[in-house]
mmCIF file of C-alpha atoms in Angstrom:
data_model
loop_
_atom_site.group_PDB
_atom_site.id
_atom_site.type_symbol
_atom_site.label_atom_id
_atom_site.label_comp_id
_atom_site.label_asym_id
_atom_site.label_seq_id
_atom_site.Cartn_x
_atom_site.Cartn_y
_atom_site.Cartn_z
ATOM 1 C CA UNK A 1498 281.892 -4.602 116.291
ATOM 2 C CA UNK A 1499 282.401 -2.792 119.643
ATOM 3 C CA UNK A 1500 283.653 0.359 119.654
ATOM 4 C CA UNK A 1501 287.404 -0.964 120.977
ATOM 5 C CA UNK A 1502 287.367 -3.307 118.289
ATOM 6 C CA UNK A 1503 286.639 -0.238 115.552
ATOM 7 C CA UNK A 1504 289.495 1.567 116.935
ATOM 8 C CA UNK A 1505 291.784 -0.718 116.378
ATOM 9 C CA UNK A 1506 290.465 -0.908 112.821
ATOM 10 C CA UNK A 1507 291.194 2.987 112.542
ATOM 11 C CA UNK A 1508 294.673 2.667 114.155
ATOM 12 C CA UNK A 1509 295.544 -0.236 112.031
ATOM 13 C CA UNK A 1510 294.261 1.230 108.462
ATOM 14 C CA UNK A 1511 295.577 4.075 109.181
ATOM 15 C CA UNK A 1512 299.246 2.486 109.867
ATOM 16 C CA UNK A 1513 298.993 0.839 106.818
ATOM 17 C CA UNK A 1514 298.558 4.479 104.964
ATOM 18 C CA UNK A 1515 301.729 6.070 106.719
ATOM 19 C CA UNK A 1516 303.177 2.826 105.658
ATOM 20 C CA UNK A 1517 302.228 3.052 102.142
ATOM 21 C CA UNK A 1518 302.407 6.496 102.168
ATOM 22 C CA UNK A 1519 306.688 6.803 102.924
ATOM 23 C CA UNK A 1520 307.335 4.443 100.362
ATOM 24 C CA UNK A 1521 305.555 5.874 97.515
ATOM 25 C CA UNK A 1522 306.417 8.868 95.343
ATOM 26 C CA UNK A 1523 304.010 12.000 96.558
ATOM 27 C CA UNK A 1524 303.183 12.549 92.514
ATOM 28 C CA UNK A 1525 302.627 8.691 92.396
ATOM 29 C CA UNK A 1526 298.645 8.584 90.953
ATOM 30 C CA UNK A 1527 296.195 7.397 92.777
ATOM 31 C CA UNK A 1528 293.939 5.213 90.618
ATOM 32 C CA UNK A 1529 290.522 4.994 92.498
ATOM 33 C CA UNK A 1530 290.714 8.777 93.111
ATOM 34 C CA UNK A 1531 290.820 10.538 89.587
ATOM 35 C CA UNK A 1532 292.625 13.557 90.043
ATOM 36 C CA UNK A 1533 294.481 12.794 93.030
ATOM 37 C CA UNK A 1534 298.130 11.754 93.754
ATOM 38 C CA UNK A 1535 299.671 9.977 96.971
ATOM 39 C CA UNK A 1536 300.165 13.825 98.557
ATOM 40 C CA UNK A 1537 296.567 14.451 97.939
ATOM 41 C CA UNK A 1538 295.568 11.420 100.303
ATOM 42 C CA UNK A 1539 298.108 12.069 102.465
ATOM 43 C CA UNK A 1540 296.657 15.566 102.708
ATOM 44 C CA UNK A 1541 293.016 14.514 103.226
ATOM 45 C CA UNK A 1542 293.249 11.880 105.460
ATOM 46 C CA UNK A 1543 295.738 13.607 107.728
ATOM 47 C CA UNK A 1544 292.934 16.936 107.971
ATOM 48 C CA UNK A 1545 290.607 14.561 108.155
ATOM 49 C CA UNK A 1546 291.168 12.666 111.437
ATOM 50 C CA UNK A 1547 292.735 16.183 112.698
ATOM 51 C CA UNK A 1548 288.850 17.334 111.350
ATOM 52 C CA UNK A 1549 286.991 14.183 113.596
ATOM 53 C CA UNK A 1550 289.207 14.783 116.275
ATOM 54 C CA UNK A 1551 288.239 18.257 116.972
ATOM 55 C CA UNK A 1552 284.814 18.082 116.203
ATOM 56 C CA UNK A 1553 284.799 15.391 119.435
ATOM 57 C CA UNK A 1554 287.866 17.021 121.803
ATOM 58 C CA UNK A 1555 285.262 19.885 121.830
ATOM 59 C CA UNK A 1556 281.980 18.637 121.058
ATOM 60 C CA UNK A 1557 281.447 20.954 118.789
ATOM 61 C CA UNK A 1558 277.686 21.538 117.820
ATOM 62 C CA UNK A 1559 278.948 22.517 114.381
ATOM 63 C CA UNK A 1560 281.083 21.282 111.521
ATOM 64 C CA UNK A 1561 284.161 23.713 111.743
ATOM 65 C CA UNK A 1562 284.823 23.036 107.686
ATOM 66 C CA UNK A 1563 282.648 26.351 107.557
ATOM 67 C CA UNK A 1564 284.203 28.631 110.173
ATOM 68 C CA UNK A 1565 287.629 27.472 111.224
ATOM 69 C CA UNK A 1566 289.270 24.100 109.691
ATOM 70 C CA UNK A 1567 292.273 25.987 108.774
ATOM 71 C CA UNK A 1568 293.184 26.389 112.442
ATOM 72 C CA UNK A 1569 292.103 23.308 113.444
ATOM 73 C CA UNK A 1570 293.977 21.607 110.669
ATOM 74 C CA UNK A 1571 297.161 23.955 111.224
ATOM 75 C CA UNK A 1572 299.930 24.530 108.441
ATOM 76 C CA UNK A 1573 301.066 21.782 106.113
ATOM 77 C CA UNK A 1574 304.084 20.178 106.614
ATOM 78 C CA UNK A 1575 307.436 19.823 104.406
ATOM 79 C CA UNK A 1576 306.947 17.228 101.915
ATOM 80 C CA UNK A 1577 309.612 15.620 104.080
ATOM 81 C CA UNK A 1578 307.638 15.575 107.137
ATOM 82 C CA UNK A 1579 303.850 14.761 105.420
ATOM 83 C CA UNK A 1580 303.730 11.186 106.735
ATOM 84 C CA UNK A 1581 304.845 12.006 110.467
ATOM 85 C CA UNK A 1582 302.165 14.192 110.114
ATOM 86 C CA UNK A 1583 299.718 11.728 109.254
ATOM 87 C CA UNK A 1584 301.146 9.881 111.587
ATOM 88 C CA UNK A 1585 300.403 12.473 114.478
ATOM 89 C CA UNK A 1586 296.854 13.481 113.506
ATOM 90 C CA UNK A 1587 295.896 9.228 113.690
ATOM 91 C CA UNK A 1588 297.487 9.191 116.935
ATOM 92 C CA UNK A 1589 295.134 12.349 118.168
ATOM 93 C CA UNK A 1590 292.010 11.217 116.841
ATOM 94 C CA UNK A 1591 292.682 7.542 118.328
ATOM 95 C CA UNK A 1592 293.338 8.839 121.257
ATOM 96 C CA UNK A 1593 290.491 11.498 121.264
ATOM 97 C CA UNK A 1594 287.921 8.972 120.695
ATOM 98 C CA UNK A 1595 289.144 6.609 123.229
ATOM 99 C CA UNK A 1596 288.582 9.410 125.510
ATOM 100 C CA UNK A 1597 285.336 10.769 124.735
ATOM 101 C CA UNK A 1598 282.817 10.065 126.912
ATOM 102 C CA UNK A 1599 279.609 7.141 125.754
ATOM 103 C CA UNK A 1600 276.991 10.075 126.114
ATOM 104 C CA UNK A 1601 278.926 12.976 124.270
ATOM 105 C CA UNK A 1602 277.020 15.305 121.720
ATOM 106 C CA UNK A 1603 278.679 16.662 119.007
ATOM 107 C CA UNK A 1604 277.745 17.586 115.411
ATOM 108 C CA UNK A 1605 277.540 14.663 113.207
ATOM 109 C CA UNK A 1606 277.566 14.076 109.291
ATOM 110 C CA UNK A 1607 274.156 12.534 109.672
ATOM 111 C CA UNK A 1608 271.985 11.045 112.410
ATOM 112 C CA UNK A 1609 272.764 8.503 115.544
ATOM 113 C CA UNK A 1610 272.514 7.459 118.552
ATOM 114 C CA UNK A 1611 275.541 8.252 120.002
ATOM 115 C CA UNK A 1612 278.120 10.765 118.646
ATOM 116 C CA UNK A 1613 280.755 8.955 119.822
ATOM 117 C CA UNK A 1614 279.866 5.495 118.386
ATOM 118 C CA UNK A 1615 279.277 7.743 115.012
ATOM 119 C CA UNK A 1616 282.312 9.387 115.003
ATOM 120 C CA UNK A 1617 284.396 6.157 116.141
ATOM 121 C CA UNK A 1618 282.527 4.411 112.826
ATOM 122 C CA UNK A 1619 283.155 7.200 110.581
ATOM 123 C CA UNK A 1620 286.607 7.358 110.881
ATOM 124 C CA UNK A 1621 287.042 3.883 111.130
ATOM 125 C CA UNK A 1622 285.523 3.198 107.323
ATOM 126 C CA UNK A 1623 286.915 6.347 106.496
ATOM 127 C CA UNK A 1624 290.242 5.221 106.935
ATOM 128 C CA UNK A 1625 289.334 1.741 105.667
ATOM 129 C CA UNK A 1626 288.754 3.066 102.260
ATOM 130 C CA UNK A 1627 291.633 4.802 101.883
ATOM 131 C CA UNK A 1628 294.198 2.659 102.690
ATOM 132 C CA UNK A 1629 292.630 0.413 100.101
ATOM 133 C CA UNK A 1630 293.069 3.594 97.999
ATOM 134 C CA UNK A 1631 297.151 3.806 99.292
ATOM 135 C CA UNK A 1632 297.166 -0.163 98.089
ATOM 136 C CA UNK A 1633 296.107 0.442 95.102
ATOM 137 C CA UNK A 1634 297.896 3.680 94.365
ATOM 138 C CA UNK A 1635 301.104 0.679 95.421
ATOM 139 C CA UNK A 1636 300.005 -1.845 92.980
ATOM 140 C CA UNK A 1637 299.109 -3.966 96.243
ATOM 141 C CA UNK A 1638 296.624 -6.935 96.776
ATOM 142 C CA UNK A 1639 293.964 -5.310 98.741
ATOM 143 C CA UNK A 1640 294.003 -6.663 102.270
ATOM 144 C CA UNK A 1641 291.368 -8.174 103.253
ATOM 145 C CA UNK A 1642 288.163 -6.456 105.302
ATOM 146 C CA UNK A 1643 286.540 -8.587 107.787
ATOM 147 C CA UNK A 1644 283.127 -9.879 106.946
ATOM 148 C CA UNK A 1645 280.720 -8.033 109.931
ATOM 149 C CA UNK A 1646 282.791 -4.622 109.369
ATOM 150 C CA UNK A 1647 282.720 -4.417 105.524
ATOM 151 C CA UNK A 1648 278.101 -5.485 106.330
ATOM 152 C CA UNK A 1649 278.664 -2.520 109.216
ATOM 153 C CA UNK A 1650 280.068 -0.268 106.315
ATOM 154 C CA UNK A 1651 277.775 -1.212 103.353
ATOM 155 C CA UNK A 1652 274.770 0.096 106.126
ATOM 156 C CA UNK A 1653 276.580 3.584 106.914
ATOM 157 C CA UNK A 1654 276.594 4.344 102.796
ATOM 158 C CA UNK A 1655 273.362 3.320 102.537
ATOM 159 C CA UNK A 1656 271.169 4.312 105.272
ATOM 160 C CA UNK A 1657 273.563 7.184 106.476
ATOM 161 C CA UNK A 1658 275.178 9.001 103.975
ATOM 162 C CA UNK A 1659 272.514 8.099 101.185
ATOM 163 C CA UNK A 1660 269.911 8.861 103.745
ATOM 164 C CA UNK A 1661 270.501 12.362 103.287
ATOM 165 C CA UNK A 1662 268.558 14.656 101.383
ATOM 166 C CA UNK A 1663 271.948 15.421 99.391
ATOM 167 C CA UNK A 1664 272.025 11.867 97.843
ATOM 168 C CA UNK A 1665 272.090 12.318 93.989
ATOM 169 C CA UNK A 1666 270.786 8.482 93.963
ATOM 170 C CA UNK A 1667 267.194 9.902 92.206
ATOM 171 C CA UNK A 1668 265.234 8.146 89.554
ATOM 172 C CA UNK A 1669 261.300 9.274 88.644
ATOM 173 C CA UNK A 1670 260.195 5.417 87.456
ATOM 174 C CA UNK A 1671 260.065 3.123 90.535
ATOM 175 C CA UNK A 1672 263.182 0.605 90.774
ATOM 176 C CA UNK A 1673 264.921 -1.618 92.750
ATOM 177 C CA UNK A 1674 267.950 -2.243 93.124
ATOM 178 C CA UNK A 1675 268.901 -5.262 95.167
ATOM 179 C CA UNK A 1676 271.958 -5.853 97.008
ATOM 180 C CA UNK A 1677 273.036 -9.718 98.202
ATOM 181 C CA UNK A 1678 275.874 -10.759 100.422
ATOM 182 C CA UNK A 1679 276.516 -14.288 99.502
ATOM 183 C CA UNK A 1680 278.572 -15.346 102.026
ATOM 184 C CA UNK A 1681 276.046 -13.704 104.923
ATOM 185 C CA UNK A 1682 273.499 -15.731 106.694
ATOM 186 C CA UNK A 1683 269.488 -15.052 105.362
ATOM 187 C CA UNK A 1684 268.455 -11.820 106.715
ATOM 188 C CA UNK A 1685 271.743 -10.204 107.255
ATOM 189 C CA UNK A 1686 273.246 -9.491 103.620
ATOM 190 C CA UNK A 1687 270.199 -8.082 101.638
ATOM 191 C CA UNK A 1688 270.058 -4.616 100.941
ATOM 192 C CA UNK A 1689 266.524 -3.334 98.772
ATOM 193 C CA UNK A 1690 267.368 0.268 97.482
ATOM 194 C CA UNK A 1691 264.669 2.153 95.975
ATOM 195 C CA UNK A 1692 265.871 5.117 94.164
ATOM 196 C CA UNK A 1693 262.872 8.164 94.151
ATOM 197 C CA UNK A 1694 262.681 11.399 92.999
ATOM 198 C CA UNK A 1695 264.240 12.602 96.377
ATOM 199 C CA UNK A 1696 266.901 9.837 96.985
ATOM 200 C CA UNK A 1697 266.990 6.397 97.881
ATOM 201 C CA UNK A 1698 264.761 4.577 99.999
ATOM 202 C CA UNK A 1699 266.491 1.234 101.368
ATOM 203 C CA UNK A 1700 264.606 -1.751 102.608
ATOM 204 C CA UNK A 1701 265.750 -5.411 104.542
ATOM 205 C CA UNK A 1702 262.258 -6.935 103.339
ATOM 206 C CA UNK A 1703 262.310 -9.373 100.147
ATOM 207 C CA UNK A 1704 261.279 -7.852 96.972
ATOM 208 C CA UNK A 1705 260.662 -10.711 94.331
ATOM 209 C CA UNK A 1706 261.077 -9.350 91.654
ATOM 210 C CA UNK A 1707 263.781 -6.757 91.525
ATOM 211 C CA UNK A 1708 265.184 -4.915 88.645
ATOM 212 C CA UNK A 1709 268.735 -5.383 89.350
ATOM 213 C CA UNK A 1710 270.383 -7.683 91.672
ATOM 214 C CA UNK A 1711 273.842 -7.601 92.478
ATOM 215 C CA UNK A 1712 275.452 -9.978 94.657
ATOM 216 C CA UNK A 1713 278.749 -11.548 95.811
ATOM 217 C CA UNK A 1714 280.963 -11.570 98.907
ATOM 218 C CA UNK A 1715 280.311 -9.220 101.139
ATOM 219 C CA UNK A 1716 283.778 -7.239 101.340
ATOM 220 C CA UNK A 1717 284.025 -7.181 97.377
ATOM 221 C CA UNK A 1718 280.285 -5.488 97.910
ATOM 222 C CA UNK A 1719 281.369 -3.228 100.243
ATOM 223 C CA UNK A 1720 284.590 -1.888 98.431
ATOM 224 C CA UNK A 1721 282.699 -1.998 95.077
ATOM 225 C CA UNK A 1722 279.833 0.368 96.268
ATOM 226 C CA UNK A 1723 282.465 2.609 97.801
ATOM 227 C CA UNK A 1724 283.340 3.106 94.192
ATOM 228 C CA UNK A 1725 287.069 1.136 95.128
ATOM 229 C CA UNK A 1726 286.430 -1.995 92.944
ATOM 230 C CA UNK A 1727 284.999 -2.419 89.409
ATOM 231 C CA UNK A 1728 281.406 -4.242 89.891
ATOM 232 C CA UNK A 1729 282.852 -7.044 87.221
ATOM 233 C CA UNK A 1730 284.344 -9.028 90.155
ATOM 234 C CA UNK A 1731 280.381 -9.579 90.925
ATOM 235 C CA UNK A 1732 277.262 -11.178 88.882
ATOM 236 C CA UNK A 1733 275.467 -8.461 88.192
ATOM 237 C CA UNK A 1734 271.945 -9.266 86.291
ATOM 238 C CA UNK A 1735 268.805 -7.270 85.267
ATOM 239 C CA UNK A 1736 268.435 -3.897 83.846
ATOM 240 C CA UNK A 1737 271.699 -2.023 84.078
ATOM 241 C CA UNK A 1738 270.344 1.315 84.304
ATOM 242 C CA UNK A 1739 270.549 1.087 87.945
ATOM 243 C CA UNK A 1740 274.032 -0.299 88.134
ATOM 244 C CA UNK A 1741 274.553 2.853 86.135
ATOM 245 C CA UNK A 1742 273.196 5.145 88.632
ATOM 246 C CA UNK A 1743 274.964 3.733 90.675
ATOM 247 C CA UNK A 1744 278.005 3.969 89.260
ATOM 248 C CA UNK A 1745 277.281 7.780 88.385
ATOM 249 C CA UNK A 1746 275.683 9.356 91.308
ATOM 250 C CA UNK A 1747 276.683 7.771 94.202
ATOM 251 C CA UNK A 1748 279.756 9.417 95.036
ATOM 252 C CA UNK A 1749 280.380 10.564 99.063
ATOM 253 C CA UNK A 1750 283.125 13.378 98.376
ATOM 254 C CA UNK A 1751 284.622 15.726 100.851
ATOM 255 C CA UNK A 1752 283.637 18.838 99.418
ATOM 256 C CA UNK A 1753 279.824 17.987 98.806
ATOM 257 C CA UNK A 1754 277.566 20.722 101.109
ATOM 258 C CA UNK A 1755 276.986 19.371 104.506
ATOM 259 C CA UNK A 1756 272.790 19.096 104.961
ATOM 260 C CA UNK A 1757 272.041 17.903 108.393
#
């Protein structure tokens, strides 16, 4: 996907979480987010973009969540007013990233090539994932994630975020774990990840004989490795250890230490 096309994504998603977002209860639970209700999303996705946005307005060499995000993010709103204000900070970052110029240099979460097409992909799945978070929290059918964007998203968790040396992905016996898009053409929807003693290693060459496969189509993959669906909507076979790490440590939260 171009980067017009990924905007579009992030203005769209994010329409659907105002949307969601004005006709639920604030204290309604959010099910794929222990601990949080529809104000808590509300809350993070609306500092979040206000978060991007400001890191890219100003290409800012550092990530203001240690030095100034309460300015950046401003006072809450009035219950009343919390989805306008989601509303508003979408707009901005939409806007802000339309903007921004192709060589820009900003601080990033982890490595790219360009720190606008990072920032422009970022927000893009970050916004993806919680809408299907809004759904849920709505008792909604998830709507559906195109097939190249959910591929695009399953390779920012793995060799971004997971390429960190924060990932908590670790095992001491060698493993693989093997990822398959069935509905992606041969050489496109395998994932190898090799969990080591300092985070995963992840591969595109066969392995033949790995420990754990898990395969299905590739937006159910993507959402399910986001931790947003339960992995029994896909086969899963070999030793379930792995699934179980998985499942345990792979977690990208908000208020983990930033390590680039």
């Amino acid at each position: 996907m171009n980067i017009g096309d990924q905007i579009n994504v992030l203005r769209t998603e994010g329409e659907r979480i105002a949307v969601a977002g004005g006709e639920l209860a604030l204290n309604a639970i959010v099910p794929t987010c222990p601990g949080w209700v529809v104000k808590d999303l509300l809350t993070h996705i609306g500092t979040v973009h206000r978060w991007a946005a400001a890191i890219v307005g100003g290409a800012l060499p550092h990530d203001p969540r240690k030095l100034d995000l309460q300015r950046i993010v401003g006072p809450l709103p009035h219950d009343d007013l919390l989805v306008d204000w989601v509303r508003e900070g979408l707009i901005r970052l939409a806007a802000t990233l339309e903007g921004a110029p192709d060589d820009l240099q900003c601080w990033q979460v982890f490595p790219s090539q360009s720190s606008r097409r990072f920032w422009v992909r970022r927000q893009a799945h970050e916004t993806t994932i919680h809408r299907v978070d809004a759904e849920q929290a709505r008792g909604d059918e998830i709507s559906p994630v195109g097939p190249g964007f959910a591929a695009d998203g399953i390779d920012e968790l793995l060799l971004g975020f997971h390429g960190r040396p924060s990932s908590r992905v670790r095992a001491l016996r060698p493993s693989v774990l093997h990822i398959h898009a069935t509905d992606l053409p041969p050489g496109r929807g395998d994932w190898y990840i090799h969990p080591t003693d300092t985070g995963p290693l992840v591969t595109f060459s066969e392995v033949e004989t790995p420990h754990c496969v898990i395969e299905g189509p590739v937006e159910l993959l993507y959402l399910a490795l986001w931790n947003r669906l339960p992995f029994d909507d896909l086969s899963v076979h070999g030793d379930p250890a792995l699934l179980h790490l998985w499942r345990n440590y792979s977690a990208v939260r908000w208020v983990d230490p930033v390590d680039v």
